[in-house]
Tab-separated table of C-alpha atoms in Angstrom:
chain	number	residue	atom	x	y	z
A	1	MET	CA	-24.330	8.171	-10.831
A	2	ILE	CA	-23.901	9.298	-14.514
A	3	PRO	CA	-24.595	12.662	-15.818
A	4	ALA	CA	-27.396	13.132	-18.044
A	5	PRO	CA	-25.959	13.311	-21.990
A	6	PHE	CA	-24.768	16.728	-23.322
A	7	ASP	CA	-22.093	17.388	-26.380
A	8	TYR	CA	-18.559	18.588	-25.633
A	9	GLU	CA	-15.791	20.688	-27.077
A	10	VAL	CA	-12.469	21.201	-26.785
A	11	ALA	CA	-11.902	24.684	-26.539
A	12	GLU	CA	-8.132	25.608	-28.973
A	13	SER	CA	-8.488	28.609	-27.304
A	14	VAL	CA	-9.784	31.426	-25.490
A	15	ASP	CA	-11.764	33.296	-28.475
A	16	ASN	CA	-12.798	29.374	-30.020
A	17	ALA	CA	-14.162	29.295	-26.345
A	18	ILE	CA	-16.429	32.335	-26.329
A	19	GLU	CA	-17.044	31.163	-30.150
A	20	LEU	CA	-18.578	27.769	-29.133
A	21	LEU	CA	-20.537	29.265	-26.246
A	22	GLY	CA	-22.214	31.024	-28.444
A	23	THR	CA	-23.241	28.484	-30.467
A	24	ARG	CA	-26.209	27.429	-28.601
A	25	GLU	CA	-28.674	27.732	-25.151
A	26	GLU	CA	-27.483	26.064	-22.013
A	27	THR	CA	-24.241	25.892	-22.516
A	28	LYS	CA	-21.177	25.126	-19.599
A	29	VAL	CA	-18.021	26.008	-19.381
A	30	LEU	CA	-15.957	23.032	-18.121
A	31	ALA	CA	-12.383	24.020	-16.656
A	32	GLY	CA	-11.393	21.347	-13.553
A	33	GLY	CA	-15.246	20.246	-13.438
A	34	HIS	CA	-14.975	20.069	-9.378
A	35	SER	CA	-17.493	22.508	-9.308
A	36	LEU	CA	-19.589	21.404	-12.619
A	37	LEU	CA	-19.356	17.387	-12.110
A	38	PRO	CA	-20.962	17.342	-9.107
A	39	LEU	CA	-23.946	19.174	-10.091
A	40	LEU	CA	-23.829	17.407	-13.606
A	41	ARG	CA	-24.489	13.629	-11.962
A	42	LEU	CA	-27.063	14.796	-9.329
A	43	ARG	CA	-28.865	16.215	-12.875
A	44	LEU	CA	-29.159	19.844	-10.918
A	45	THR	CA	-27.960	21.070	-14.127
A	46	ARG	CA	-28.751	19.982	-17.630
A	47	PRO	CA	-26.266	21.699	-20.362
A	48	SER	CA	-26.674	20.911	-23.818
A	49	LEU	CA	-23.128	21.458	-24.381
A	50	LEU	CA	-19.836	21.611	-22.300
A	51	VAL	CA	-16.973	23.693	-24.016
A	52	ASP	CA	-13.679	22.246	-22.337
A	53	VAL	CA	-11.002	24.860	-21.285
A	54	GLY	CA	-9.191	22.541	-19.903
A	55	ARG	CA	-6.548	22.453	-22.574
A	56	LEU	CA	-5.876	26.645	-22.613
A	57	ASP	CA	-2.447	28.224	-21.705
A	58	LEU	CA	-3.995	29.459	-18.439
A	59	SER	CA	-2.190	27.885	-15.411
A	60	TYR	CA	0.477	30.397	-14.122
A	61	VAL	CA	1.504	33.242	-11.307
A	62	ARG	CA	3.126	35.780	-11.976
A	63	ASP	CA	4.648	38.735	-11.085
A	64	ALA	CA	2.838	41.929	-12.067
A	65	GLY	CA	4.291	44.482	-10.850
A	66	ASP	CA	2.183	45.669	-7.761
A	67	SER	CA	0.135	42.748	-8.167
A	68	ILE	CA	-0.029	39.098	-8.527
A	69	ALA	CA	-1.523	37.389	-11.831
A	70	ILE	CA	-3.080	33.857	-11.488
A	71	GLY	CA	-4.375	32.468	-15.023
A	72	ALA	CA	-8.180	31.635	-14.804
A	73	LEU	CA	-6.868	27.349	-14.814
A	74	THR	CA	-4.519	27.552	-12.740
A	75	ARG	CA	-5.511	24.831	-9.759
A	76	HIS	CA	-5.721	25.182	-6.229
A	77	HIS	CA	-2.914	23.160	-5.784
A	78	ASP	CA	-0.080	25.092	-7.753
A	79	VAL	CA	-1.871	28.585	-6.023
A	80	ALA	CA	-1.148	26.917	-2.461
A	81	THR	CA	2.476	26.254	-3.551
A	82	ALA	CA	3.403	28.918	-5.695
A	83	PRO	CA	6.360	30.910	-4.712
A	84	LEU	CA	5.660	34.140	-5.905
A	85	LEU	CA	2.472	34.381	-4.070
A	86	GLN	CA	3.849	32.644	-0.657
A	87	GLU	CA	6.067	35.356	-0.577
A	88	HIS	CA	4.018	38.387	-1.462
A	89	ASN	CA	0.390	36.965	-0.800
A	90	PRO	CA	0.227	34.453	1.949
A	91	LEU	CA	-3.232	34.829	2.716
A	92	MET	CA	-4.020	33.675	-0.696
A	93	SER	CA	-1.931	30.675	-0.610
A	94	PHE	CA	-2.540	29.331	2.632
A	95	ALA	CA	-6.151	29.532	1.867
A	96	ALA	CA	-6.281	27.851	-1.174
A	97	GLY	CA	-4.042	25.048	0.538
A	98	LEU	CA	-7.402	24.493	2.990
A	99	ILE	CA	-10.038	24.184	0.213
A	100	GLY	CA	-11.133	20.849	-0.153
A	101	ASP	CA	-8.766	18.026	-0.607
A	102	PRO	CA	-5.442	17.231	-2.043
A	103	GLN	CA	-7.232	15.516	-4.931
A	104	VAL	CA	-9.864	18.225	-5.571
A	105	ARG	CA	-6.889	20.948	-5.019
A	106	HIS	CA	-5.532	18.994	-8.062
A	107	ARG	CA	-8.295	19.184	-10.621
A	108	GLY	CA	-10.077	22.363	-9.053
A	109	THR	CA	-9.029	25.706	-10.757
A	110	ILE	CA	-9.278	29.383	-9.248
A	111	GLY	CA	-11.220	30.772	-12.279
A	112	GLY	CA	-13.668	27.958	-12.393
A	113	SER	CA	-13.711	28.630	-8.510
A	114	LEU	CA	-14.684	31.969	-9.105
A	115	ALA	CA	-16.855	31.367	-11.970
A	116	HIS	CA	-19.258	28.848	-9.990
A	117	GLY	CA	-20.082	31.858	-7.417
A	118	ASP	CA	-20.890	29.520	-4.337
A	119	PRO	CA	-21.082	31.913	-1.356
A	120	ALA	CA	-19.579	28.767	0.487
A	121	SER	CA	-15.945	28.271	-1.183
A	122	ASP	CA	-12.754	29.844	-0.355
A	123	LEU	CA	-11.206	31.952	-2.465
A	124	PRO	CA	-14.503	34.243	-3.656
A	125	ALA	CA	-13.983	35.800	-0.133
A	126	VAL	CA	-10.694	36.005	0.263
A	127	VAL	CA	-10.578	37.451	-3.602
A	128	LEU	CA	-13.095	39.910	-2.498
A	129	ALA	CA	-11.319	40.456	0.759
A	130	LEU	CA	-7.947	41.487	-0.855
A	131	ASP	CA	-10.246	44.172	-3.613
A	132	GLY	CA	-8.780	41.640	-6.253
A	133	GLU	CA	-9.270	41.991	-9.740
A	134	ILE	CA	-11.075	39.376	-12.412
A	135	ASP	CA	-10.471	39.153	-16.212
A	136	ILE	CA	-13.604	38.240	-18.505
A	137	ALA	CA	-12.850	37.369	-21.777
A	138	GLY	CA	-16.359	38.112	-24.153
A	139	PRO	CA	-17.497	38.373	-27.979
A	140	ASN	CA	-16.574	42.498	-27.652
A	141	GLY	CA	-12.490	41.428	-25.824
A	142	VAL	CA	-11.156	41.555	-22.072
A	143	ARG	CA	-12.676	43.621	-19.375
A	144	THR	CA	-11.776	43.908	-16.309
A	145	VAL	CA	-14.088	43.616	-12.962
A	146	ARG	CA	-13.234	43.948	-9.289
A	147	ALA	CA	-13.826	41.936	-6.773
A	148	ALA	CA	-16.812	43.869	-5.198
A	149	GLU	CA	-19.122	43.614	-8.222
A	150	PHE	CA	-18.265	40.248	-9.601
A	151	PHE	CA	-20.226	37.969	-7.071
A	152	ARG	CA	-24.030	38.780	-7.583
A	153	GLY	CA	-25.980	35.497	-6.347
A	154	VAL	CA	-25.962	32.292	-5.208
A	155	PHE	CA	-23.743	30.941	-8.298
A	156	GLU	CA	-24.697	34.473	-10.114
A	157	THR	CA	-21.553	36.270	-11.157
A	158	ALA	CA	-20.901	39.085	-13.287
A	159	VAL	CA	-19.395	36.192	-16.203
A	160	GLY	CA	-21.532	36.025	-18.472
A	161	PRO	CA	-23.104	33.585	-20.924
A	162	GLN	CA	-20.779	33.875	-23.674
A	163	GLU	CA	-17.546	34.474	-21.249
A	164	LEU	CA	-14.634	33.181	-19.680
A	165	VAL	CA	-12.840	34.238	-16.879
A	166	THR	CA	-9.120	34.400	-17.831
A	167	GLU	CA	-6.863	36.067	-15.250
A	168	VAL	CA	-7.260	36.875	-11.734
A	169	ARG	CA	-4.923	39.335	-9.900
A	170	VAL	CA	-4.587	39.637	-5.994
A	171	PRO	CA	-2.504	42.757	-4.804
A	172	LYS	CA	0.813	42.049	-3.332
A	173	LEU	CA	0.622	43.172	0.755
A	174	ILE	CA	3.842	45.027	0.181
A	175	GLY	CA	4.896	46.661	3.814
A	176	ASP	CA	4.016	45.122	7.523
A	177	HIS	CA	0.814	43.149	6.711
A	178	VAL	CA	-1.039	40.661	9.003
A	179	TRP	CA	-3.547	37.850	7.586
A	180	SER	CA	-5.673	35.027	8.542
A	181	TYR	CA	-8.085	33.227	7.590
A	182	LEU	CA	-10.109	30.569	9.357
A	183	LYS	CA	-12.722	28.416	8.252
A	184	PHE	CA	-15.308	26.413	10.787
A	185	ARG	CA	-16.134	22.803	9.019
A	186	HIS	CA	-17.647	19.514	10.326
A	187	ARG	CA	-15.633	17.315	8.514
A	188	ALA	CA	-11.938	18.099	7.189
A	189	GLN	CA	-13.027	17.846	3.268
A	190	ASP	CA	-15.865	19.915	3.511
A	191	TRP	CA	-17.107	23.435	2.401
A	192	ALA	CA	-16.710	26.285	5.023
A	193	THR	CA	-20.157	26.492	7.330
A	194	VAL	CA	-18.354	30.109	7.830
A	195	GLY	CA	-15.305	31.105	7.168
A	196	VAL	CA	-13.022	34.366	7.802
A	197	ALA	CA	-10.656	36.797	5.352
A	198	ALA	CA	-8.599	39.136	7.357
A	199	VAL	CA	-5.881	41.104	6.041
A	200	ALA	CA	-4.779	44.835	7.431
A	201	ARG	CA	-1.358	46.777	6.833
A	202	ARG	CA	0.439	47.800	10.620
A	203	SER	CA	0.397	51.554	11.435
A	204	ASN	CA	0.988	53.302	14.109
A	205	GLY	CA	0.507	50.788	16.912
A	206	GLY	CA	-2.501	49.912	15.385
A	207	VAL	CA	-4.251	48.485	11.568
A	208	ALA	CA	-4.856	50.476	8.565
A	209	ASP	CA	-6.695	49.095	5.450
A	210	ALA	CA	-8.707	46.445	7.300
A	211	ALA	CA	-10.449	44.070	5.593
A	212	ILE	CA	-12.629	41.509	6.216
A	213	ALA	CA	-14.504	39.106	4.174
A	214	LEU	CA	-17.050	36.050	4.832
A	215	VAL	CA	-17.983	32.853	3.438
A	216	ASN	CA	-21.117	31.520	3.058
A	217	MET	CA	-22.954	34.168	5.512
A	218	GLY	CA	-25.736	35.326	2.704
A	219	ALA	CA	-25.570	35.054	-1.445
A	220	THR	CA	-22.769	36.483	-1.981
A	221	PRO	CA	-19.395	36.289	-0.120
A	222	LEU	CA	-19.424	39.586	1.850
A	223	ARG	CA	-17.279	42.429	3.595
A	224	ALA	CA	-17.815	42.873	6.947
A	225	GLY	CA	-17.576	46.454	7.540
A	226	ALA	CA	-18.411	46.649	10.588
A	227	ALA	CA	-16.327	44.598	12.208
A	228	GLU	CA	-13.376	46.011	10.308
A	229	ALA	CA	-14.683	49.793	10.834
A	230	ALA	CA	-13.914	47.592	15.126
A	231	TRP	CA	-10.435	46.404	13.956
A	232	ILE	CA	-9.163	50.098	12.876
A	233	ALA	CA	-10.310	51.688	16.106
A	234	GLY	CA	-8.530	48.909	18.034
A	235	ALA	CA	-11.772	47.763	19.865
A	236	ALA	CA	-10.835	44.853	22.308
A	237	ASP	CA	-13.590	42.597	19.710
A	238	PRO	CA	-14.118	43.808	16.749
A	239	GLY	CA	-16.282	40.546	15.834
A	240	VAL	CA	-19.004	42.042	17.909
A	241	GLU	CA	-20.725	43.471	14.792
A	242	ALA	CA	-19.420	41.159	12.363
A	243	ASP	CA	-22.545	39.597	11.278
A	244	ALA	CA	-23.812	43.304	10.706
A	245	LYS	CA	-25.930	42.927	7.251
A	246	THR	CA	-25.109	39.572	6.459
A	247	GLU	CA	-27.798	37.337	5.922
A	248	PRO	CA	-26.675	33.542	6.875
A	249	PRO	CA	-28.246	31.132	5.054
A	250	SER	CA	-29.979	27.661	7.224
A	251	ASP	CA	-29.187	24.245	6.266
A	252	THR	CA	-28.022	20.795	7.736
A	253	ASN	CA	-24.496	22.561	8.596
A	254	GLY	CA	-26.203	25.179	11.077
A	255	SER	CA	-28.895	27.331	11.289
A	256	ALA	CA	-28.568	31.164	10.517
A	257	ASP	CA	-28.379	32.331	14.433
A	258	TYR	CA	-25.753	29.186	14.475
A	259	ARG	CA	-23.734	31.002	11.287
A	260	ARG	CA	-24.159	34.938	13.082
A	261	HIS	CA	-22.041	33.574	15.897
A	262	LEU	CA	-19.417	31.811	14.764
A	263	ALA	CA	-18.862	35.144	12.132
A	264	ARG	CA	-18.776	36.885	15.801
A	265	VAL	CA	-16.051	34.540	17.329
A	266	LEU	CA	-14.411	33.601	14.007
A	267	VAL	CA	-13.993	37.138	13.301
A	268	ARG	CA	-12.180	37.890	16.481
A	269	ARG	CA	-10.148	35.141	16.523
A	270	ALA	CA	-8.977	35.543	12.910
A	271	VAL	CA	-8.136	39.360	13.928
A	272	GLU	CA	-6.326	38.240	17.315
A	273	GLU	CA	-4.410	35.241	14.706
A	274	ALA	CA	-3.429	37.950	12.464
A	275	GLU	CA	-2.228	40.485	14.900
A	276	ALA	CA	-0.262	37.499	16.535
A	277	ARG	CA	1.496	37.013	12.759
B	1	MET	CA	-19.206	9.589	-28.887
B	2	ARG	CA	-15.014	10.487	-29.250
B	3	THR	CA	-11.922	9.004	-29.817
B	4	VAL	CA	-9.615	9.415	-26.544
B	5	SER	CA	-6.076	7.726	-25.647
B	6	LEU	CA	-5.501	6.739	-22.048
B	7	THR	CA	-2.135	4.988	-20.548
B	8	VAL	CA	-3.302	2.993	-18.022
B	9	ASN	CA	-1.036	1.453	-15.737
B	10	ASP	CA	1.820	2.350	-18.817
B	11	VAL	CA	-0.465	0.503	-20.945
B	12	PRO	CA	-1.520	2.553	-24.206
B	13	HIS	CA	-5.489	2.274	-24.662
B	14	GLU	CA	-8.201	3.807	-27.591
B	15	PHE	CA	-11.824	4.167	-26.601
B	16	GLU	CA	-14.434	5.915	-27.998
B	17	LEU	CA	-15.903	7.487	-25.662
B	18	ASP	CA	-19.482	9.058	-24.517
B	19	PRO	CA	-18.405	12.616	-22.864
B	20	ARG	CA	-20.556	11.958	-20.606
B	21	GLU	CA	-19.028	8.603	-18.988
B	22	LEU	CA	-16.960	9.137	-16.227
B	23	LEU	CA	-13.081	8.133	-16.200
B	24	VAL	CA	-14.009	5.708	-12.856
B	25	TYR	CA	-16.410	3.827	-15.199
B	26	VAL	CA	-13.780	3.399	-18.169
B	27	LEU	CA	-11.333	1.978	-16.023
B	28	ARG	CA	-13.569	-0.753	-14.277
B	29	GLU	CA	-16.218	-1.268	-17.043
B	30	ARG	CA	-14.084	-1.024	-19.901
B	31	LEU	CA	-10.739	-2.294	-18.775
B	32	GLY	CA	-12.287	-4.409	-16.014
B	33	LEU	CA	-9.922	-2.898	-13.320
B	34	THR	CA	-12.039	-3.193	-10.312
B	35	GLY	CA	-9.615	-2.163	-8.456
B	36	THR	CA	-10.293	1.177	-8.482
B	37	VAL	CA	-13.966	1.632	-6.164
B	38	VAL	CA	-16.446	3.756	-6.314
B	39	GLY	CA	-17.902	4.995	-2.477
B	40	CYS	CA	-20.131	7.799	-1.951
B	41	ASP	CA	-20.657	9.058	-5.924
B	42	THR	CA	-20.187	12.524	-4.534
B	43	SER	CA	-16.101	13.668	-4.619
B	44	SER	CA	-16.258	12.779	-1.022
B	45	CYS	CA	-14.995	9.491	0.053
B	46	GLY	CA	-11.701	9.354	-1.675
B	47	ALA	CA	-12.194	5.418	-2.294
B	48	CYS	CA	-11.925	6.463	-6.582
B	49	THR	CA	-8.581	7.991	-6.342
B	50	VAL	CA	-6.400	6.747	-8.477
B	51	LEU	CA	-3.227	8.332	-9.774
B	52	LEU	CA	-3.223	11.259	-13.350
B	53	ASP	CA	-0.518	12.011	-14.775
B	54	GLY	CA	1.351	10.958	-10.862
B	55	GLU	CA	-0.862	13.145	-9.128
B	56	SER	CA	-4.036	11.995	-6.898
B	57	VAL	CA	-7.474	12.622	-8.465
B	58	LYS	CA	-10.982	11.151	-7.434
B	59	SER	CA	-11.930	9.157	-10.982
B	60	CYS	CA	-15.438	9.718	-10.402
B	61	THR	CA	-15.424	13.624	-10.700
B	62	VAL	CA	-13.036	13.893	-14.014
B	63	LEU	CA	-14.640	12.634	-17.156
B	64	GLY	CA	-12.601	9.720	-19.695
B	65	VAL	CA	-12.671	12.965	-22.300
B	66	GLN	CA	-10.539	14.811	-20.086
B	67	ALA	CA	-8.663	12.613	-19.437
B	68	ASP	CA	-7.394	12.096	-23.011
B	69	GLY	CA	-3.734	12.371	-23.321
B	70	HIS	CA	-2.738	11.698	-20.025
B	71	GLU	CA	-1.657	8.735	-17.814
B	72	ILE	CA	-3.346	7.332	-15.607
B	73	THR	CA	-2.440	4.247	-12.319
B	74	THR	CA	-4.618	2.506	-10.675
B	75	ILE	CA	-4.230	0.136	-7.600
B	76	GLU	CA	-3.157	-2.528	-10.015
B	77	GLY	CA	-0.293	-0.579	-11.759
B	78	LEU	CA	1.832	-0.240	-8.028
B	79	ALA	CA	3.482	-3.741	-7.989
B	80	GLU	CA	6.076	-4.233	-9.985
B	81	SER	CA	7.663	-7.545	-11.490
B	82	GLY	CA	4.900	-9.248	-9.125
B	83	ALA	CA	6.701	-7.426	-6.324
B	84	LEU	CA	4.265	-5.147	-3.553
B	85	HIS	CA	4.820	-1.221	-4.456
B	86	PRO	CA	6.106	-0.470	-0.760
B	87	LEU	CA	2.824	1.241	0.404
B	88	GLN	CA	0.948	-1.995	-0.295
B	89	GLU	CA	3.926	-3.955	1.711
B	90	SER	CA	3.521	-1.016	4.617
B	91	PHE	CA	-0.684	-1.420	4.548
B	92	HIS	CA	-0.505	-5.159	4.895
B	93	GLU	CA	2.458	-5.299	7.912
B	94	HIS	CA	0.857	-2.147	9.570
B	95	HIS	CA	-2.412	-4.039	9.290
B	96	ALA	CA	-3.413	-0.474	7.816
B	97	LEU	CA	-6.897	-2.310	6.764
B	98	GLN	CA	-10.177	-4.169	7.585
B	99	CYS	CA	-12.633	-4.189	4.999
B	100	GLY	CA	-10.503	-2.562	2.044
B	101	TYR	CA	-12.770	-0.550	0.460
B	102	CYS	CA	-11.576	2.864	1.007
B	103	THR	CA	-7.556	0.631	0.905
B	104	SER	CA	-6.948	1.228	-3.293
B	105	GLY	CA	-7.857	4.839	-2.429
B	106	MET	CA	-5.638	5.705	0.641
B	107	VAL	CA	-2.721	3.746	-0.875
B	108	LEU	CA	-3.213	5.962	-4.081
B	109	ALA	CA	-3.341	9.077	-1.830
B	110	ALA	CA	-0.067	8.132	0.387
B	111	VAL	CA	1.861	7.762	-3.208
B	112	SER	CA	0.985	10.864	-4.064
B	113	LEU	CA	2.072	12.253	-0.861
B	114	LEU	CA	5.038	10.826	-1.301
B	115	ALA	CA	5.604	11.733	-4.579
B	116	GLU	CA	5.303	15.453	-3.676
B	117	ASN	CA	6.490	15.362	0.377
B	118	PRO	CA	9.021	12.440	0.805
B	119	SER	CA	9.389	12.864	4.864
B	120	PRO	CA	5.864	14.196	5.826
B	121	SER	CA	5.592	14.605	9.814
B	122	GLU	CA	1.967	12.380	10.678
B	123	ASP	CA	0.720	15.778	10.667
B	124	GLU	CA	0.871	15.941	7.221
B	125	ILE	CA	0.132	12.328	6.582
B	126	ARG	CA	-3.149	12.938	8.370
B	127	HIS	CA	-4.069	16.061	6.342
B	128	ALA	CA	-2.998	14.743	3.287
B	129	LEU	CA	-6.213	12.043	3.831
B	130	GLU	CA	-8.961	14.275	4.107
B	131	GLY	CA	-9.646	13.082	1.029
B	132	ASN	CA	-10.632	9.576	1.852
B	133	ILE	CA	-12.569	8.618	5.043
B	134	CYS	CA	-12.555	4.863	6.348
B	135	ARG	CA	-15.825	3.852	7.544
B	136	CYS	CA	-13.851	1.048	9.808
B	137	THR	CA	-12.023	4.186	11.414
B	138	GLY	CA	-8.466	2.274	10.663
B	139	TYR	CA	-6.985	5.701	10.326
B	140	GLN	CA	-4.280	4.982	13.542
B	141	ASN	CA	-2.684	2.300	11.104
B	142	ILE	CA	-2.800	3.450	7.851
B	143	VAL	CA	-0.912	6.607	9.179
B	144	ASP	CA	1.632	4.604	10.165
B	145	ALA	CA	1.764	2.563	7.356
B	146	ILE	CA	2.461	5.541	5.869
B	147	GLY	CA	4.859	6.851	7.823
B	148	ALA	CA	6.463	4.125	7.930
B	149	VAL	CA	7.515	3.839	4.514
B	150	ALA	CA	8.248	8.524	4.811
B	151	GLN	CA	10.692	7.429	7.229
């Protein structure tokens, strides 16, 4: 399948990219292309102009004090293998290493994954669980949006039509942290039918600051507040109410009820795995 | 149309490409390198795997214009001076193919793996092939073939 015709411009800088995005209606940002190209081939989207930001200098993983800064064009492969993340935020690197398959991880980027806003993607839920921050550049400069305000709906994020994600920051997990990322999928390379990111800090024989985020249980990645409270309270099975306030889809990979079941089971397993770490 | 420079199997080329032209069709139709095949056309099967600057990518999910200035290696570029690449030799030795449709992608995925991790465990080999599907279910011999070169 060949995409429908489009015009194509290579951005020379972030400012140039923003300028190009403003030159007409129906523009799309192209980075690694691993969300966009499949949609173009199926002609599910028909932008008139692709702005290729793939040559901008936005691929890096840096120590930013209390957090680790990840450039938007950092590929999943590089997030998975970055020593700084493996040391300071292993949840992030582990989850990135489970995205798609090696070929996908060699092209797909963190900024693209977040800006695409697919609720079945791994990194949005992980960044939500970590309460990460996302920098978005636009005609009026750069603004910072917290993950909790970033995801708005299926394929909808806080990124406007003339804006570009430039950097993602996740905290260093300082102290005795426990974490897990589990995803249920039919084939190894599939999107998660349901996924769970769990992270907490050991405290007084239990855990504090527990965060659990769910993949593919609604229009956006979702925090499982009831399960977080149950984990902190030391409940025998923190997964019992993991599907509270979720609206999971029904599709060929599973019904909504099956996804609710998976969420409950996977949250229990994620907490068990985290605490055993 | 855009002017694009690609080095394919160590040979520099220049093309006038329509931006929507996928890398796999540049390789197959403009260069006649039909060892790279199209399987699923949905980024799932890995049959179209080539190396971009030494790393495995699915050439059905890369625009030719995105590869501008980069180096591509296809299955035709692995043999040197008429001698098969060790992985090609090992696939032959271990009968790691039946119909052969997935083979070029499997071999290139393995080249990429071994470049990054020269001595992978069997488990790591299996995970490294997550992006490549063999409909003949010949995985066991494929894993054996890669393992033999890895040792």
